[in-house]
Amino acid sequence: MLSALDRKLLRDLRGMLGQAVMIALVVSAGVATWIESRTLLASLETTRDQFYERNNFADVFAKAKRAPNALSERVAELPGVARVETRIVEGVNLDVPGLDEPAVGTLISLPENREPVLNRVYLRRGRRLAPGRDDEVLASEKFVDANHLRVGDSVTAILNGRKKTLRIVGVVLSPEYVFMVKPGDLVPDPKRFGVFWMQEEALEMAFDMDGAFNDLAVGLAREADLEETLFRIDQLLEPYGGIGAYGRKDQLSHLLLTNDIDGLKVHGTVAPTIFLSVAAFLLNVVLSRVLALQREQIAALKAFGYSNVQIGWHYLKLVLLIILLGSAIGIPGGAFLARVFTQMIALVYQYPDLIIVLKPSVVATGVAAAGGAATLGAIGSIWQAVRVAPAEAMRPEPPASFKPSFFERIGMGAWVPNVARMIIRQLERRPARSVISVFAIALSVAIIIVGQFLQDAVDFTMEQQFFRVQRFDMMVATIEPDTPDILYELQHAPGVLRAEPLRTVSARLHNGQHERRVSLVGLPEGGQLFRLVDSSGAVYPPPTGGLMLSAKLARLLHVEAGGVVRVETLEGQRPDEDVPVISLIDDLQGLNAYTTLDGLNRFMGEGPRINAAYLQTDSELKLQTFRDLKDTPKVASVTVKRNALESFHDTVAKNLGTMKKINLFFACIIAVGVVYNSARIALSERSRELATLRVVGFTRGEISTILLGELGLLTLVALPFGWVMGYGFAWGLTAMVDQEVFRFPLVVERSTYGIATSVVLAASAASGLLVRRSLDHLDLIAVLKSRD
Amino acid sequence: MPSPTTAATTGAEGVKDAVFAARSVVKTYQMGEVAVHALNGVDLDLWPGEFVVLLGPSGSGKSTLLNILGGLDAPTSGDVFYRGEKLTAFNDSALTRYRRDHVGFVFQFYNLIPSLTARENVALITEIAPNPLDPVEALALVDLDKRKNHFPSQMSGGEQQRVAIARAVAKRPDVLLCDEPTGALDVHTGVLVLDAIQRVNAELGATTAVITHNAVIAKMADRVIHISDGRIAGEERNTKKVAASELEW
Ligand SMILES: Nc1ncnc2c1ncn2[C@@H]1O[C@H](COP(=O)(O)OP(=O)(O)O)[C@@H](O)[C@H]1O
Ligand SMILES: [Mg+2]
């Protein structure tokens, strides 16, 4: 049996249903974002760790030119090294059935007759390699799917200048390629980049690597010292063309997974905090109003002997019911969002499966946090109402006192019409409430701005990278540094309009204890196809007599323009010298170190050498160009800019679109929640006044103006704050996303402010209309009969 | 002023001359199963410039009648004419227009806007009226011009009620409808309020109807109409109107 008091509770709740639902929605957004991010975080971390664990993901990676297999034993003897695997890894050009454009692949050797001790592959479909079959490969799943290939299909690869048909017998996933991008790219292009595993012997034969390896993976013991191990491995590999060992943190796939997980950690606390704070605020104002209306009831209850605690608990139950309702929506909502995000992640990650485990503890903490925030918001107003002595509460509240508003005090009163006066004085009477309302509405503006800003930033980045920096159509890389004759050859390939050379050299830059691995890039003077453009659009020539560094790289190395870095090259004669830092460039992607092509070659102590070229081509002759490049033995890979652009669109843009929608939805919940509740409270507080005005001859439209004018004013005042806040959030985001791979330019387009403004205005208008409907049903006579 | 007959109503031709003419007005409230007959067939005429007191016990239907005359409520059946126009045929916006242009209301609980000062409360109405008094002038009529810049919370009940009267008369209404204007006031302040109403009636010539259950107040009226159980139980003319200041109760 429900007690009489509980029945009153339910009726009270029904009386404020609209408001309760709106608050519950804000609560549900808090609970949902909490559950979503925690669940996703937990499942990403466990999935990753399990996958790494089961497939023995290595801790250290190193490349060399050609090292004898016997060296692996010396590596194994190093302190802290638990397991060693040597491999042959080669980049090749591919001929994929049904694909005109050039594709590239990475071939990785698998030991015959045994499982590799590190970096095992997970067999998704098909079978493992048969012993002795040199034409069988296991292929990465994304590549197979993107090209609509099946087990049993073949691709052709150019192995060391010879065509070889490779039959796909199995489809696999690898811990090294959870995030699979071609070296040098930033987003996956699974159609044109694949990873393949084949028998070691076959690769030994094809690449003349009998008894040798060029890729090393090391598993460390628990107590190992990473830096020390890297140093020792480098020492061992140096005579064999080692280009520097690196740990997991520099392994591209791992690096990107970690970036995402870190991002999720931030988002996972910020979003729920925002929603629950807004919910707490709304509960506070709504409850204050309900309690003011029930002042006399409370007095009566107290007169009959209910204690303060009993009455307080009674109202707290009302709050908890709302939290319950919010949680009931938020828990499945969070699970749903977690699934949506998983699908987004599945677009770019390759895991056997991403298991979503909705942990009871996550749900419990989410609901508890919501309950806590709500109680915090409500307790003040409950206490204030309950505390009043019964005799005092029995008397009606004295008429609200007002004073002339700020505008009038500064002498602008004469210009303010009476209706505006009412609005302004109302708002000034409860400054804290007005300020927080403005803040909350501004918050929803800001949330939309950040969401749209992501789009602006990505658009700008695309424009910058793909059109202002990269003005070529294709980029070809040669197998080895070559004489500039190759450029002549490329220039005369069909469809090629212009070719510009470049050279890249792997190097470590040192400044004291700070150190970073980068590719030194030597660019021709007067080059047109790849330009050094900073985020303000200024174009710089490649620096002579030193380096131009990405500003981010300079920060990591703690050097400034005018300083010096030690350049330890990892190729050729391995020159290792101090080089002046001429200038810094505020660029958006990667850690770059540029110099002139001639300067780089001089530094390397070699004659003119290039290992890549930018091509401007005639798109009409595209196919001929491709065919010709495929048949040029020295060309190791061809990258088509348009393809890179498309894959950028397919992944980043698609995920961004989903995120934007979710973001917009949440921002609307906040905007509607705040404005609608403000409107209801204003209506409740003002209904007597408004009905009186109707009685004395004001029209519905006129009294709507008074009520909605207040909301309109709050919204209008909130807009500029929202813009500033949104810009601030965007700035914060760029600071947070100041990553080595990706940086966000701080560009917020006008249209972004426009969208945020119109969405919030629309949400306000919608809430206003909801409330306006009740204005039409004001009981004119009832207000004349009662005192208040 | 047309000479009123002894009966509360005249024939159908009187409809044009009377300010108000109510014909067989019935108002029934359906409260679940029970029907409450607030008005049981009321016929009534009010003449230009008249000061009428509607007297009757609590629950007799006085407020219901006044609300119908003021265009706040519609009868269940019967008709009400205002200067020959059928009020009961007006739609909502016409009724709003009617209240705005012709009717001044004074309520038991003043119903002032707390966020506006005395002068602003009056100005709120004068801003939308076609031919208003100056707000300060209206306040002077109720002797409150000195308190024009005070907020309701800074005034006594009687003062608030006089502001309400100033607000009601500032538009120069054709009719002034007062529902228990002294119901919430003590005798002394009540007299001040009634005095203000009387003065307004005399100076502006608005037809004035005051509801009360207090028989003493009836002495101020030109005519007293007794209401009980939703009917007109009788009426009388005061041969000698008493000034508000001379009332005693
Ligand atoms: N909105 C309403 N619903 C139901 N009954 C009502 C309503 N308003 C008034 N009544 C009833 O109509 C009768 C007349 O009320 P009213 O006109 O207010 O009387 P008076 O003003 O003379 O005290 C009373 O019995 C009252 O209870
Ligand atoms: Mg009454």
PDB file of N, CA and C in Angstrom, chain B residues 105-153:
ATOM      1  N   PHE B 105     -11.438  46.713 -13.880  1.00  0.00           N
ATOM      2  CA  PHE B 105     -11.660  45.711 -12.835  1.00  0.00           C
ATOM      3  C   PHE B 105     -10.922  46.088 -11.563  1.00  0.00           C
ATOM      4  N   VAL B 106     -11.567  45.801 -10.427  1.00  0.00           N
ATOM      5  CA  VAL B 106     -10.866  45.879  -9.142  1.00  0.00           C
ATOM      6  C   VAL B 106     -11.163  44.582  -8.406  1.00  0.00           C
ATOM      7  N   PHE B 107     -10.104  43.923  -7.935  1.00  0.00           N
ATOM      8  CA  PHE B 107     -10.286  42.603  -7.328  1.00  0.00           C
ATOM      9  C   PHE B 107     -10.009  42.646  -5.837  1.00  0.00           C
ATOM     10  N   GLN B 108     -10.497  41.595  -5.175  1.00  0.00           N
ATOM     11  CA  GLN B 108     -10.282  41.519  -3.737  1.00  0.00           C
ATOM     12  C   GLN B 108      -8.799  41.505  -3.388  1.00  0.00           C
ATOM     13  N   PHE B 109      -8.000  40.816  -4.207  1.00  0.00           N
ATOM     14  CA  PHE B 109      -6.578  40.679  -3.853  1.00  0.00           C
ATOM     15  C   PHE B 109      -5.681  41.578  -4.691  1.00  0.00           C
ATOM     16  N   TYR B 110      -6.208  42.656  -5.169  1.00  0.00           N
ATOM     17  CA  TYR B 110      -5.474  43.731  -5.878  1.00  0.00           C
ATOM     18  C   TYR B 110      -4.875  43.303  -7.202  1.00  0.00           C
ATOM     19  N   ASN B 111      -4.161  42.119  -7.195  1.00  0.00           N
ATOM     20  CA  ASN B 111      -3.545  41.640  -8.422  1.00  0.00           C
ATOM     21  C   ASN B 111      -2.698  42.688  -9.134  1.00  0.00           C
ATOM     22  N   LEU B 112      -1.837  43.315  -8.357  1.00  0.00           N
ATOM     23  CA  LEU B 112      -0.878  44.227  -8.991  1.00  0.00           C
ATOM     24  C   LEU B 112       0.320  43.421  -9.486  1.00  0.00           C
ATOM     25  N   ILE B 113       1.073  44.031 -10.397  1.00  0.00           N
ATOM     26  CA  ILE B 113       2.299  43.379 -10.866  1.00  0.00           C
ATOM     27  C   ILE B 113       3.421  43.765  -9.919  1.00  0.00           C
ATOM     28  N   PRO B 114       3.951  42.785  -9.172  1.00  0.00           N
ATOM     29  CA  PRO B 114       4.921  43.150  -8.124  1.00  0.00           C
ATOM     30  C   PRO B 114       6.202  43.767  -8.661  1.00  0.00           C
ATOM     31  N   SER B 115       6.524  43.470  -9.909  1.00  0.00           N
ATOM     32  CA  SER B 115       7.798  44.000 -10.414  1.00  0.00           C
ATOM     33  C   SER B 115       7.661  45.412 -10.982  1.00  0.00           C
ATOM     34  N   LEU B 116       6.453  45.985 -10.913  1.00  0.00           N
ATOM     35  CA  LEU B 116       6.279  47.345 -11.424  1.00  0.00           C
ATOM     36  C   LEU B 116       5.863  48.285 -10.297  1.00  0.00           C
ATOM     37  N   THR B 117       6.299  49.533 -10.377  1.00  0.00           N
ATOM     38  CA  THR B 117       5.917  50.523  -9.376  1.00  0.00           C
ATOM     39  C   THR B 117       4.457  50.914  -9.601  1.00  0.00           C
ATOM     40  N   ALA B 118       3.924  51.694  -8.658  1.00  0.00           N
ATOM     41  CA  ALA B 118       2.526  52.126  -8.746  1.00  0.00           C
ATOM     42  C   ALA B 118       2.265  52.777 -10.100  1.00  0.00           C
ATOM     43  N   ARG B 119       3.123  53.726 -10.475  1.00  0.00           N
ATOM     44  CA  ARG B 119       2.882  54.449 -11.719  1.00  0.00           C
ATOM     45  C   ARG B 119       2.984  53.500 -12.923  1.00  0.00           C
ATOM     46  N   GLU B 120       3.960  52.587 -12.854  1.00  0.00           N
ATOM     47  CA  GLU B 120       4.140  51.660 -13.974  1.00  0.00           C
ATOM     48  C   GLU B 120       2.980  50.681 -14.093  1.00  0.00           C
ATOM     49  N   ASN B 121       2.440  50.278 -12.928  1.00  0.00           N
ATOM     50  CA  ASN B 121       1.272  49.400 -12.969  1.00  0.00           C
ATOM     51  C   ASN B 121       0.128  50.078 -13.702  1.00  0.00           C
ATOM     52  N   VAL B 122      -0.020  51.369 -13.452  1.00  0.00           N
ATOM     53  CA  VAL B 122      -1.096  52.108 -14.135  1.00  0.00           C
ATOM     54  C   VAL B 122      -0.738  52.319 -15.596  1.00  0.00           C
ATOM     55  N   ALA B 123       0.543  52.635 -15.822  1.00  0.00           N
ATOM     56  CA  ALA B 123       0.975  52.916 -17.192  1.00  0.00           C
ATOM     57  C   ALA B 123       0.807  51.697 -18.092  1.00  0.00           C
ATOM     58  N   LEU B 124       0.957  50.519 -17.496  1.00  0.00           N
ATOM     59  CA  LEU B 124       0.782  49.277 -18.245  1.00  0.00           C
ATOM     60  C   LEU B 124      -0.553  49.280 -18.979  1.00  0.00           C
ATOM     61  N   ILE B 125      -1.576  49.844 -18.303  1.00  0.00           N
ATOM     62  CA  ILE B 125      -2.913  49.865 -18.896  1.00  0.00           C
ATOM     63  C   ILE B 125      -3.059  51.072 -19.821  1.00  0.00           C
ATOM     64  N   THR B 126      -2.546  52.220 -19.394  1.00  0.00           N
ATOM     65  CA  THR B 126      -2.753  53.417 -20.223  1.00  0.00           C
ATOM     66  C   THR B 126      -2.045  53.270 -21.561  1.00  0.00           C
ATOM     67  N   GLU B 127      -0.962  52.451 -21.573  1.00  0.00           N
ATOM     68  CA  GLU B 127      -0.242  52.258 -22.835  1.00  0.00           C
ATOM     69  C   GLU B 127      -1.073  51.521 -23.878  1.00  0.00           C
ATOM     70  N   ILE B 128      -2.042  50.733 -23.439  1.00  0.00           N
ATOM     71  CA  ILE B 128      -2.821  49.991 -24.431  1.00  0.00           C
ATOM     72  C   ILE B 128      -4.250  50.528 -24.568  1.00  0.00           C
ATOM     73  N   ALA B 129      -4.575  51.612 -23.844  1.00  0.00           N
ATOM     74  CA  ALA B 129      -5.948  52.127 -23.908  1.00  0.00           C
ATOM     75  C   ALA B 129      -6.018  53.269 -24.925  1.00  0.00           C
ATOM     76  N   PRO B 130      -7.195  53.431 -25.578  1.00  0.00           N
ATOM     77  CA  PRO B 130      -7.307  54.448 -26.622  1.00  0.00           C
ATOM     78  C   PRO B 130      -7.301  55.889 -26.099  1.00  0.00           C
ATOM     79  N   ASN B 131      -7.919  56.116 -24.938  1.00  0.00           N
ATOM     80  CA  ASN B 131      -8.064  57.501 -24.501  1.00  0.00           C
ATOM     81  C   ASN B 131      -7.830  57.594 -23.003  1.00  0.00           C
ATOM     82  N   PRO B 132      -6.613  57.325 -22.570  1.00  0.00           N
ATOM     83  CA  PRO B 132      -6.396  57.168 -21.128  1.00  0.00           C
ATOM     84  C   PRO B 132      -6.150  58.478 -20.402  1.00  0.00           C
ATOM     85  N   LEU B 133      -6.229  58.422 -19.080  1.00  0.00           N
ATOM     86  CA  LEU B 133      -5.733  59.498 -18.223  1.00  0.00           C
ATOM     87  C   LEU B 133      -4.222  59.369 -18.150  1.00  0.00           C
ATOM     88  N   ASP B 134      -3.577  60.423 -17.698  1.00  0.00           N
ATOM     89  CA  ASP B 134      -2.167  60.292 -17.373  1.00  0.00           C
ATOM     90  C   ASP B 134      -2.053  59.423 -16.122  1.00  0.00           C
ATOM     91  N   PRO B 135      -1.092  58.485 -16.069  1.00  0.00           N
ATOM     92  CA  PRO B 135      -1.006  57.596 -14.900  1.00  0.00           C
ATOM     93  C   PRO B 135      -0.942  58.362 -13.580  1.00  0.00           C
ATOM     94  N   VAL B 136      -0.188  59.460 -13.579  1.00  0.00           N
ATOM     95  CA  VAL B 136      -0.058  60.208 -12.317  1.00  0.00           C
ATOM     96  C   VAL B 136      -1.387  60.855 -11.949  1.00  0.00           C
ATOM     97  N   GLU B 137      -2.094  61.289 -12.945  1.00  0.00           N
ATOM     98  CA  GLU B 137      -3.408  61.868 -12.726  1.00  0.00           C
ATOM     99  C   GLU B 137      -4.354  60.824 -12.111  1.00  0.00           C
ATOM    100  N   ALA B 138      -4.266  59.604 -12.666  1.00  0.00           N
ATOM    101  CA  ALA B 138      -5.108  58.530 -12.135  1.00  0.00           C
ATOM    102  C   ALA B 138      -4.740  58.232 -10.693  1.00  0.00           C
ATOM    103  N   LEU B 139      -3.459  58.271 -10.400  1.00  0.00           N
ATOM    104  CA  LEU B 139      -3.039  58.019  -9.024  1.00  0.00           C
ATOM    105  C   LEU B 139      -3.505  59.152  -8.106  1.00  0.00           C
ATOM    106  N   ALA B 140      -3.515  60.351  -8.644  1.00  0.00           N
ATOM    107  CA  ALA B 140      -3.974  61.488  -7.840  1.00  0.00           C
ATOM    108  C   ALA B 140      -5.441  61.328  -7.471  1.00  0.00           C
ATOM    109  N   LEU B 141      -6.182  60.721  -8.355  1.00  0.00           N
ATOM    110  CA  LEU B 141      -7.602  60.484  -8.125  1.00  0.00           C
ATOM    111  C   LEU B 141      -7.831  59.629  -6.886  1.00  0.00           C
ATOM    112  N   VAL B 142      -6.858  58.762  -6.586  1.00  0.00           N
ATOM    113  CA  VAL B 142      -6.991  57.928  -5.393  1.00  0.00           C
ATOM    114  C   VAL B 142      -6.003  58.384  -4.316  1.00  0.00           C
ATOM    115  N   ASP B 143      -5.506  59.631  -4.460  1.00  0.00           N
ATOM    116  CA  ASP B 143      -4.625  60.219  -3.454  1.00  0.00           C
ATOM    117  C   ASP B 143      -3.306  59.487  -3.283  1.00  0.00           C
ATOM    118  N   LEU B 144      -2.787  58.948  -4.359  1.00  0.00           N
ATOM    119  CA  LEU B 144      -1.545  58.193  -4.198  1.00  0.00           C
ATOM    120  C   LEU B 144      -0.427  58.725  -5.086  1.00  0.00           C
ATOM    121  N   ASP B 145      -0.638  59.957  -5.621  1.00  0.00           N
ATOM    122  CA  ASP B 145       0.376  60.469  -6.545  1.00  0.00           C
ATOM    123  C   ASP B 145       1.744  60.594  -5.886  1.00  0.00           C
ATOM    124  N   LYS B 146       1.740  60.710  -4.533  1.00  0.00           N
ATOM    125  CA  LYS B 146       3.036  60.844  -3.867  1.00  0.00           C
ATOM    126  C   LYS B 146       3.778  59.510  -3.769  1.00  0.00           C
ATOM    127  N   ARG B 147       3.073  58.417  -3.984  1.00  0.00           N
ATOM    128  CA  ARG B 147       3.740  57.123  -3.818  1.00  0.00           C
ATOM    129  C   ARG B 147       3.953  56.435  -5.157  1.00  0.00           C
ATOM    130  N   LYS B 148       3.956  57.248  -6.192  1.00  0.00           N
ATOM    131  CA  LYS B 148       3.947  56.667  -7.532  1.00  0.00           C
ATOM    132  C   LYS B 148       5.169  55.789  -7.821  1.00  0.00           C
ATOM    133  N   ASN B 149       6.272  56.060  -7.138  1.00  0.00           N
ATOM    134  CA  ASN B 149       7.469  55.272  -7.440  1.00  0.00           C
ATOM    135  C   ASN B 149       7.707  54.113  -6.484  1.00  0.00           C
ATOM    136  N   HIS B 150       6.648  53.773  -5.739  1.00  0.00           N
ATOM    137  CA  HIS B 150       6.816  52.654  -4.813  1.00  0.00           C
ATOM    138  C   HIS B 150       6.361  51.357  -5.449  1.00  0.00           C
ATOM    139  N   PHE B 151       7.029  50.291  -5.063  1.00  0.00           N
ATOM    140  CA  PHE B 151       6.644  48.961  -5.536  1.00  0.00           C
ATOM    141  C   PHE B 151       5.530  48.421  -4.637  1.00  0.00           C
ATOM    142  N   PRO B 152       4.731  47.481  -5.122  1.00  0.00           N
ATOM    143  CA  PRO B 152       3.652  46.914  -4.293  1.00  0.00           C
ATOM    144  C   PRO B 152       4.151  46.429  -2.936  1.00  0.00           C
ATOM    145  N   SER B 153       5.343  45.813  -2.926  1.00  0.00           N
ATOM    146  CA  SER B 153       5.822  45.284  -1.646  1.00  0.00           C
ATOM    147  C   SER B 153       6.115  46.399  -0.642  1.00  0.00           C
TER     148      SER B 153
END
